[in-house]
Coordinates of C-alpha atoms and ligand atoms in Angstrom, one line a residue:
M1 CA -4.3 33.4 51.8
G2 CA -4.1 35.1 48.5
F3 CA -0.3 35.2 48.7
S4 CA -0.3 31.2 49.2
M5 CA -2.8 31.0 46.1
K6 CA 0.3 32.8 44.4
K7 CA 2.6 30.4 45.3
L8 CA 1.0 27.3 44.3
W9 CA 0.7 28.7 41.2
A10 CA 4.5 29.7 41.1
V11 CA 5.2 26.1 41.7
L12 CA 2.9 24.8 39.1
V13 CA 4.8 27.0 36.7
V14 CA 8.0 26.1 37.7
L15 CA 7.1 22.1 37.3
L16 CA 5.8 23.0 33.8
V17 CA 9.0 24.7 32.8
E18 CA 10.9 21.6 34.6
L19 CA 8.5 19.0 32.5
G20 CA 9.1 21.4 29.4
V21 CA 12.8 21.3 30.2
R22 CA 13.1 17.6 30.3
V23 CA 11.0 16.9 27.6
W24 CA 13.3 19.0 25.5
G25 CA 16.2 17.9 26.1
S26 CA 15.5 14.5 25.7
S27 CA 14.1 15.2 22.6
V28 CA 17.1 17.1 21.7
S29 CA 19.4 14.5 23.2
Q30 CA 17.4 11.6 21.3
A31 CA 17.7 13.9 18.2
V32 CA 21.2 13.9 18.7
I33 CA 21.8 10.5 19.7
G34 CA 19.6 9.7 16.5
A35 CA 21.9 11.9 14.4
K36 CA 24.9 10.0 15.6
A37 CA 23.7 6.7 14.9
D38 CA 22.4 7.9 11.5
L39 CA 26.1 9.1 10.4
K40 CA 27.2 6.3 11.7
G41 CA 24.9 4.0 10.2
S42 CA 25.3 6.0 6.7
M43 CA 29.2 5.9 7.3
Q44 CA 29.2 2.0 7.3
E45 CA 26.4 1.9 4.7
K46 CA 27.7 4.9 2.8
A47 CA 30.2 2.8 0.4
E48 CA 27.6 0.4 -0.7
R49 CA 24.8 2.8 -0.8
E50 CA 27.0 5.6 -2.4
T51 CA 26.4 4.1 -5.9
F52 CA 23.0 2.4 -5.7
A53 CA 22.8 -1.3 -5.8
A54 CA 23.0 -2.9 -9.3
P55 CA 22.0 -6.5 -10.4
D56 CA 25.0 -9.0 -10.3
W57 CA 24.5 -10.6 -13.9
S58 CA 26.2 -13.7 -12.8
V59 CA 22.8 -14.0 -10.5
Y60 CA 20.2 -12.3 -12.4
H61 CA 19.2 -13.3 -15.9
K62 CA 19.1 -10.7 -18.6
T63 CA 15.3 -11.0 -20.7
D64 CA 17.1 -12.8 -23.6
E65 CA 18.8 -15.3 -21.2
I66 CA 15.4 -16.3 -19.6
L67 CA 13.9 -16.6 -23.0
D68 CA 16.4 -18.9 -24.5
E69 CA 16.3 -20.8 -21.6
L70 CA 13.0 -21.6 -21.4
R71 CA 13.5 -22.4 -24.9
E72 CA 16.2 -24.9 -24.4
L73 CA 14.1 -26.1 -21.1
D74 CA 11.1 -26.6 -23.9
E75 CA 13.3 -29.4 -26.1
T76 CA 13.7 -32.2 -23.3
C77 CA 10.7 -31.0 -20.8
N78 CA 7.6 -33.1 -21.2
H79 CA 5.6 -30.9 -18.4
M80 CA 6.0 -27.7 -20.6
R81 CA 5.1 -26.1 -23.9
L82 CA 6.5 -22.9 -25.0
E83 CA 4.2 -20.8 -27.3
P84 CA 3.8 -17.5 -28.0
A85 CA 0.8 -15.6 -26.9
A86 CA -1.7 -15.3 -29.6
V87 CA -2.4 -11.0 -30.2
P88 CA -4.5 -10.4 -33.3
G89 CA -2.5 -8.5 -36.1
V90 CA 0.6 -8.7 -34.3
D91 CA 3.7 -10.9 -35.6
D92 CA 4.5 -13.8 -33.1
S93 CA 8.3 -12.4 -32.5
E94 CA 6.6 -9.3 -31.2
V95 CA 4.5 -10.9 -28.5
P96 CA 5.4 -12.2 -24.9
L97 CA 5.7 -16.1 -24.6
V98 CA 3.5 -18.5 -22.7
V99 CA 4.9 -21.5 -20.8
V100 CA 2.1 -23.9 -20.3
L101 CA 2.8 -26.4 -17.6
G102 CA 0.6 -29.8 -16.9
Y103 CA 1.8 -33.1 -16.8
N104 CA 3.0 -34.3 -19.7
V105 CA 1.4 -31.7 -21.5
K106 CA 3.7 -32.3 -24.4
N107 CA 1.7 -35.3 -25.2
R108 CA -1.2 -33.5 -27.0
L109 CA -3.1 -36.9 -27.3
R110 CA -2.8 -37.5 -23.7
E111 CA -3.7 -34.5 -22.6
M112 CA -6.8 -34.4 -24.5
V113 CA -8.0 -37.7 -23.1
S114 CA -7.1 -36.7 -19.9
S115 CA -8.5 -33.3 -20.1
A116 CA -11.6 -35.2 -21.3
F117 CA -12.0 -37.1 -18.1
Q118 CA -11.4 -34.3 -15.8
S119 CA -11.7 -30.6 -15.5
K120 CA -8.5 -29.2 -14.6
T121 CA -8.1 -26.1 -12.4
R122 CA -6.2 -23.6 -14.6
I123 CA -3.9 -20.6 -13.4
V124 CA -2.8 -17.7 -15.6
A125 CA 0.2 -16.1 -13.9
V126 CA 1.9 -12.9 -15.4
F127 CA 5.4 -11.6 -14.4
G128 CA 7.2 -8.9 -15.2
E129 CA 4.5 -6.3 -15.6
H130 CA 6.5 -3.6 -14.2
G131 CA 10.7 -3.7 -16.2
R132 CA 12.0 -2.7 -12.7
E133 CA 10.7 -5.9 -10.7
L134 CA 13.4 -8.1 -12.2
I135 CA 13.0 -10.7 -9.3
T136 CA 9.6 -11.4 -11.0
S137 CA 10.7 -12.9 -14.1
E138 CA 13.3 -14.9 -12.1
V139 CA 11.0 -16.7 -10.1
A140 CA 8.9 -17.6 -13.2
L141 CA 12.0 -19.2 -14.3
K142 CA 12.4 -21.3 -11.6
V143 CA 9.0 -22.4 -11.3
V144 CA 9.7 -24.0 -14.8
Q145 CA 13.1 -25.1 -14.0
D146 CA 11.7 -27.0 -10.9
I147 CA 8.8 -28.6 -12.5
C148 CA 11.3 -30.0 -15.3
N149 CA 14.2 -30.8 -13.7
G150 CA 13.6 -30.4 -9.7
E151 CA 14.4 -32.9 -7.5
G152 CA 12.9 -33.6 -4.1
T153 CA 9.8 -33.4 -2.2
D154 CA 8.9 -30.1 -3.1
A155 CA 9.3 -30.5 -7.1
E156 CA 7.3 -34.1 -6.8
T157 CA 4.7 -32.3 -5.1
A158 CA 4.3 -29.7 -7.5
R159 CA 4.2 -32.3 -10.4
D160 CA 1.8 -34.3 -8.9
E161 CA -0.4 -31.3 -8.6
L162 CA 0.0 -30.9 -12.5
Q163 CA -2.0 -34.1 -12.7
R164 CA -5.0 -32.2 -12.1
S165 CA -4.1 -28.8 -12.9
E166 CA -2.4 -26.7 -15.4
V167 CA -0.6 -23.5 -15.0
H168 CA 0.1 -20.9 -18.0
L169 CA 2.8 -18.8 -17.1
V170 CA 3.6 -15.4 -19.0
P171 CA 7.4 -15.2 -17.6
V172 CA 8.3 -11.6 -19.0
L173 CA 5.2 -9.7 -19.9
G174 CA 6.6 -6.3 -20.2
A175 CA 10.0 -7.2 -21.9
S176 CA 10.7 -4.1 -23.4
S177 CA 10.4 -2.7 -19.8
R178 CA 12.8 -5.2 -18.1
R179 CA 15.4 -4.5 -20.9
L180 CA 15.4 -0.7 -19.9
A181 CA 15.9 -1.5 -16.3
E182 CA 18.5 -4.0 -17.5
M183 CA 20.3 -1.3 -19.4
G184 CA 20.2 0.8 -15.8
E185 CA 17.0 2.0 -15.7
Y186 CA 16.4 0.5 -12.3
C187 CA 13.1 2.7 -11.8
E188 CA 11.8 1.9 -15.1
R189 CA 8.1 0.6 -15.0
L190 CA 7.2 1.8 -18.1
N191 CA 7.1 -0.4 -21.5
S192 CA 8.9 1.2 -24.6
N193 CA 6.0 2.9 -25.8
G194 CA 6.2 4.9 -22.0
V195 CA 3.0 2.9 -21.1
D196 CA 2.6 1.4 -17.6
L197 CA 1.0 -1.8 -18.5
N198 CA -0.8 -2.2 -14.9
R199 CA -2.8 1.0 -16.1
N200 CA -3.9 0.0 -19.5
W201 CA -6.5 -2.5 -19.0
G202 CA -10.3 -2.2 -20.2
F203 CA -12.0 -1.9 -16.9
L204 CA -12.4 1.5 -15.4
W205 CA -9.4 2.5 -17.9
G206 CA -8.1 5.9 -17.6
K207 CA -9.9 7.3 -14.4
T208 CA -8.6 9.0 -11.6
D209 CA -9.4 10.3 -8.6
T210 CA -8.3 12.6 -5.4
T211 CA -5.4 9.8 -4.7
T212 CA -4.0 9.8 -8.3
I213 CA -0.8 11.5 -9.0
A214 CA -2.0 12.6 -12.1
E215 CA 1.5 13.0 -13.8
E216 CA 2.6 9.5 -12.7
E217 CA -0.4 7.7 -14.6
R218 CA 0.7 6.6 -17.9
P219 CA -2.4 4.2 -19.0
G220 CA -1.9 4.4 -22.4
T221 CA -3.9 6.0 -25.4
E222 CA -6.7 3.7 -25.2
P223 CA -7.5 0.4 -23.3
F224 CA -5.4 -2.3 -24.6
S225 CA -3.4 0.1 -26.8
E226 CA -0.6 -2.3 -25.7
N227 CA 0.5 -5.7 -27.5
E228 CA 1.3 -6.9 -24.1
S229 CA -1.9 -6.6 -22.4
R230 CA -4.0 -7.9 -25.8
A231 CA -1.9 -10.9 -25.3
V232 CA -3.1 -11.7 -21.7
K233 CA -6.3 -10.5 -22.1
A234 CA -6.7 -13.2 -25.2
L235 CA -4.7 -15.7 -23.1
V236 CA -7.4 -15.2 -20.1
E237 CA -10.1 -15.1 -22.5
S238 CA -9.1 -18.7 -24.4
V239 CA -8.1 -20.5 -20.9
R240 CA -10.5 -19.3 -18.8
P241 CA -8.8 -19.7 -15.6
D242 CA -9.6 -20.4 -12.1
A243 CA -7.2 -17.9 -11.0
F244 CA -5.4 -15.1 -12.4
V245 CA -2.1 -13.6 -10.8
S246 CA -0.1 -10.6 -11.3
V247 CA 3.3 -10.9 -9.7
H248 CA 5.0 -7.4 -8.9
S249 CA 7.4 -6.9 -6.4
G250 CA 8.3 -3.5 -4.2
D251 CA 6.2 -5.1 -0.9
K252 CA 5.1 -8.2 0.7
A253 CA 1.3 -8.6 0.4
M254 CA -1.1 -10.7 -1.3
L255 CA -3.6 -8.3 -2.9
L256 CA -7.1 -9.0 -3.8
P257 CA -9.6 -6.8 -5.8
W258 CA -10.7 -4.2 -6.0
D259 CA -7.9 -1.8 -7.2
H260 CA -9.7 0.9 -8.1
R261 CA -11.8 1.3 -5.1
P262 CA -11.7 1.4 -1.3
E263 CA -14.8 -0.9 -0.8
L264 CA -14.4 -4.8 -0.9
P265 CA -16.3 -6.8 -3.3
D266 CA -18.9 -9.2 -2.3
R267 CA -18.4 -10.6 1.0
D268 CA -18.5 -14.2 0.2
E269 CA -16.1 -13.8 -3.1
Y270 CA -13.9 -12.1 -0.8
E271 CA -13.6 -14.0 1.7
K272 CA -13.2 -17.2 -0.6
M273 CA -10.3 -15.5 -2.3
G274 CA -9.1 -14.5 1.5
K275 CA -9.1 -17.9 2.4
V276 CA -7.1 -19.5 -0.5
A277 CA -4.7 -16.5 0.0
G278 CA -4.0 -17.3 3.6
I279 CA -2.9 -21.0 2.8
V280 CA -0.6 -19.8 0.0
A281 CA 0.7 -17.2 2.5
Q282 CA 1.3 -19.7 5.5
E283 CA 3.4 -21.6 3.1
H284 CA 5.3 -19.3 1.3
C285 CA 4.9 -15.5 3.1
E286 CA 4.3 -16.0 6.3
S287 CA 4.6 -11.8 6.7
C288 CA 2.6 -11.0 3.6
Q289 CA -0.7 -8.7 4.2
I290 CA -3.8 -9.9 2.6
G291 CA -6.5 -6.9 1.6
N292 CA -6.8 -4.5 -1.2
V293 CA -4.7 -1.9 -2.6
Y294 CA -6.4 1.1 -1.2
K295 CA -6.5 -0.4 2.5
L296 CA -2.8 -1.5 2.2
F297 CA -0.9 1.3 0.4
G298 CA -3.6 3.9 0.8
Y299 CA -4.4 4.7 -3.3
N300 CA -7.0 3.6 -6.1
A301 CA -5.6 2.2 -9.4
F302 CA -7.7 2.1 -12.4
G303 CA -7.4 0.0 -15.7
T304 CA -5.1 -2.5 -13.9
A305 CA -4.8 -5.9 -14.8
G306 CA -6.4 -7.6 -11.9
D307 CA -9.8 -5.3 -11.8
W308 CA -9.9 -6.4 -15.7
A309 CA -9.7 -10.0 -14.5
F310 CA -12.0 -9.8 -11.9
G311 CA -14.2 -7.4 -13.4
S312 CA -14.7 -8.3 -16.8
A313 CA -13.3 -11.7 -16.7
K314 CA -15.0 -13.0 -14.0
V315 CA -11.9 -14.7 -12.9
P316 CA -13.3 -16.1 -9.2
Y317 CA -9.5 -16.0 -7.6
T318 CA -8.3 -12.7 -8.7
Y319 CA -4.6 -11.6 -7.0
T320 CA -1.8 -9.4 -7.2
W321 CA 1.0 -10.7 -5.4
E322 CA 4.0 -8.7 -4.0
I323 CA 6.6 -11.2 -3.6
Y324 CA 9.4 -9.1 -2.3
G325 CA 10.1 -5.5 -0.9
D326 CA 13.2 -3.7 1.0
F327 CA 11.8 -0.8 2.9
S328 CA 15.1 0.2 4.2
S329 CA 16.4 0.9 0.7
A330 CA 17.5 4.6 0.3
R331 CA 15.0 6.8 -2.1
D332 CA 15.6 6.2 -5.8
D333 CA 17.8 3.1 -4.8
C334 CA 14.9 1.4 -7.3
F335 CA 17.0 -1.6 -7.9
R336 CA 17.4 -3.0 -4.0
M337 CA 13.7 -1.5 -3.2
F338 CA 12.5 -4.0 -5.4
N339 CA 15.0 -6.8 -5.8
P340 CA 17.2 -8.9 -3.7
A341 CA 20.2 -7.4 -3.8
D342 CA 22.3 -10.1 -2.3
Q343 CA 22.6 -13.7 -3.7
E344 CA 21.4 -15.4 -0.5
T345 CA 18.2 -13.2 -0.3
Y346 CA 17.7 -13.9 -4.2
N347 CA 17.8 -17.4 -3.2
E348 CA 15.5 -17.3 -0.8
V349 CA 12.7 -15.6 -2.6
L350 CA 12.9 -18.0 -5.4
A351 CA 12.9 -20.9 -2.7
N352 CA 10.0 -19.2 -0.7
W353 CA 7.9 -18.5 -4.1
S354 CA 8.7 -21.4 -6.7
T355 CA 6.0 -23.6 -5.4
S356 CA 3.6 -21.2 -4.8
F357 CA 1.5 -21.7 -8.1
F358 CA 0.9 -25.2 -7.2
T359 CA -0.2 -24.7 -3.7
L360 CA -2.4 -22.1 -5.2
A361 CA -3.8 -24.7 -7.4
A362 CA -4.3 -27.4 -4.5
A363 CA -5.6 -24.7 -2.3
I364 CA -8.3 -24.2 -5.0
H365 CA -9.4 -27.4 -5.2
T366 CA -9.8 -27.8 -1.4
A367 CA -11.7 -24.2 -1.4
N368 CA -14.1 -26.0 -4.0
E369 CA -14.7 -29.5 -2.1
R370 CA -15.2 -27.6 1.7
L371 CA -14.5 -24.1 1.8
N372 CA -15.8 -23.6 5.0
A373 CA -13.0 -26.1 6.5
I374 CA -10.7 -23.3 5.7
P375 CA -10.2 -20.8 8.4
L376 CA -10.2 -17.2 7.5
P377 CA -6.7 -15.7 7.6
K378 CA -5.6 -13.5 10.6
Q379 CA -4.0 -10.9 8.3
L380 CA -7.3 -10.5 6.2
I381 CA -8.4 -7.2 5.8
T382 CA -12.0 -6.6 6.5
N383 CA -14.5 -3.5 5.5
G384 CA -13.6 -1.3 8.5
Q385 CA -9.7 -1.8 8.6
N386 CA -7.4 0.2 6.9
R387 CA -3.5 -0.2 7.2
A388 CA -2.3 2.7 5.1
S389 CA -1.3 4.6 7.8
T390 CA 2.1 5.2 7.2
P391 CA 3.2 8.1 4.8
S392 CA 5.5 5.7 3.0
R393 CA 2.5 3.2 2.5
R394 CA 0.1 6.0 1.8
Y395 CA 2.0 7.6 -0.9
G396 CA 2.7 4.0 -2.9
F397 CA 6.5 4.4 -1.7
A398 CA 7.6 0.8 -2.4
S399 CA 5.2 -1.1 -4.7
E400 CA 4.3 1.6 -6.9
W401 CA 7.4 3.9 -7.0
R402 CA 7.1 6.9 -9.7
R403 CA 9.2 6.7 -12.5
R404 CA 12.7 7.3 -12.3
G405 CA 12.3 8.7 -8.8
Q406 CA 10.9 12.2 -10.0
G407 CA 8.5 14.2 -7.8
G408 CA 6.4 13.2 -5.0
I409 CA 6.6 13.7 -1.6
E410 CA 9.6 12.5 0.8
P411 CA 7.9 10.6 3.9
L412 CA 11.5 11.1 5.5
L413 CA 11.6 15.1 5.0
A414 CA 8.1 15.1 6.2
R415 CA 8.8 13.0 9.6
S416 CA 11.8 15.2 10.5
Y417 CA 9.7 18.6 9.9
G418 CA 6.9 17.2 12.5
V419 CA 9.9 16.6 15.3
L420 CA 11.4 19.9 14.4
L421 CA 7.6 21.4 14.9
L422 CA 7.4 19.7 18.4
E423 CA 10.6 20.6 19.5
F424 CA 9.9 24.3 18.8
M425 CA 6.2 24.1 20.4
I426 CA 8.0 22.7 23.5
A427 CA 11.0 25.4 23.6
L428 CA 8.5 28.2 23.0
M429 CA 6.2 26.8 26.1
A430 CA 9.4 26.9 28.4
V431 CA 10.2 30.6 27.4
F432 CA 6.7 31.6 28.0
A433 CA 6.8 29.5 31.6
F434 CA 10.1 31.1 32.5
T435 CA 8.7 34.7 31.5
A436 CA 5.9 34.1 33.8
V437 CA 8.1 33.2 36.6
A438 CA 10.2 36.1 36.4
L439 CA 7.6 38.6 36.0
Y440 CA 5.8 37.3 38.9
L441 CA 9.0 37.3 41.0
R442 CA 9.8 40.6 39.8
K443 CA 6.3 41.8 41.0
S444 CA 6.4 40.3 44.5
A445 CA 10.1 41.5 45.1
S446 CA 8.7 45.2 44.0
K447 CA 5.8 44.8 46.8
S448 CA 8.2 43.6 49.5
T449 CA 10.5 46.5 48.6
S450 CA 7.9 49.1 48.2
R451 CA 7.4 49.9 52.1
S452 CA 10.6 51.0 52.6
M453 CA 11.8 52.7 49.6
E454 CA 9.2 55.4 48.3
P455 CA 8.8 54.8 44.5
F456 CA 9.6 58.1 42.5
K457 CA 6.3 59.8 41.6
L458 CA 6.3 60.4 37.6
A459 CA 3.3 61.9 37.2
Ligands
NAG1 C1 3.6 -4.4 -30.6 O1 3.5 -4.9 -31.9 C2 3.8 -3.8 -32.9 C3 3.1 -4.3 -34.3 O2 3.8 -5.8 -34.2 C4 5.1 -3.5 -33.0 O3 5.6 -2.9 -33.7 C5 5.4 -2.8 -31.8 O4 7.1 -2.7 -31.4 C6 5.1 -3.8 -30.4 N1 5.4 -3.2 -29.2 C7 5.9 -3.3 -28.2 C8 5.8 -2.8 -26.7 O5 6.5 -4.8 -28.2
NAG2 C1 11.0 -16.4 2.9 O1 10.0 -17.0 4.0 C2 10.6 -17.1 5.0 C3 9.1 -17.8 5.5 O2 7.7 -17.4 5.3 C4 10.5 -15.8 5.6 O3 10.7 -15.9 7.1 C5 11.6 -15.0 5.0 O4 11.8 -13.7 5.1 C6 11.1 -15.2 3.5 N1 12.3 -14.5 2.8 C7 12.3 -13.5 1.8 C8 13.7 -13.1 1.5 O5 11.3 -12.9 1.8
ZN3 ZN1 4.6 -3.4 -10.3

């Protein structure tokens, strides 16, 4: 009885060892296959990735080219008006340009008459808050070009929408930051004063919490210390828009308030914003996630444009749109991470987003008239949910990449340490099991021989 029990144990141990070896073997062979694939992939991509991607300036526009082109369009386009943002005490030449899009908006008399009879849906949209997100200002230019010169049904629909809406664009808010990116600082997100414009706003300005990487926060010396954020503050306060959109890149998402905390705002307000975002996503970004920063990316941000617009200026539809991101890009390959690196994708992003602001305006009309008819989008994050599960998202890998790629956690490294640890533990288990079997076999062997050969007495 005792013997067969031991035999059973031995079989069990052998099976365990076998399992351990198999798992270990397969994980090793998988690692080898993976390493081979990595090597092959990296050899293929080596040539193009060895030198990081850089903008093709026959496709992308320098900041001054964008501003020049806007001025040129302004000479002939009746549906736009170009004006410097008003910043108290700052010279016009130092402030961002604002494009007002409206049906025949150049004709001020007609505009006065029409706005006396109709209250228009007003949108303020800012682009290029972070310099490295070059593509956002390209989208802004395309929006204006399409309204002024676009042909086809999409452009017609957009112009029609302008009969009852008005879109105020700030095509290049962070011009000094974009110019740094243009000179080769492809990871630059700060302006020429070293300030992150999307932390410079007067709503919970300068606060931090456990999710803050303190050395990466550059909120400025005080709330609205920068011309750029003051300019938009003045614009929002004079236009009093129905919607505020801060356009960014690095991911594909429509962010709703709040930026500074995990909890969602008042449920009715949140769902209203979510429904309208759902309509825009359906037409312009099917893969966009919809939720707040913490639940999607895993950190809180203080002093942001969105929180100020929603919390202080009480703009009912407040969004941060993340219009493009390349997750496969290597760390530090910031141009590729935040911008399409080939012309085909560039054109796709422009085509996908160029009429999105008019879809937004139309969706707000619909929401104001019959909110109940609009379904909640499937991808809308609710209070219990949290999608910031992967390390890249948890540390804001894509959308809030650190300045010039310095410091922080390397998610890939963390992952391979995990695999190594697992392999080590499996190997350890196998060694223990082998030792146990060997000891048992030796013990039973010495038992079976002990009868014929008397062992030496040692004491
Ligand atoms: C802000 O305006 C001041 C005063 O005109 C100017 O000296 C400064 O360069 C501007 N800052 C930026 C970042 O444009
Ligand atoms: C453009 O939109 C389509 C449809 O939503 C999507 O499949 C495609 O990936 C988008 N392109 C880019 C570059 O985002
Ligand atoms: Zn950004």
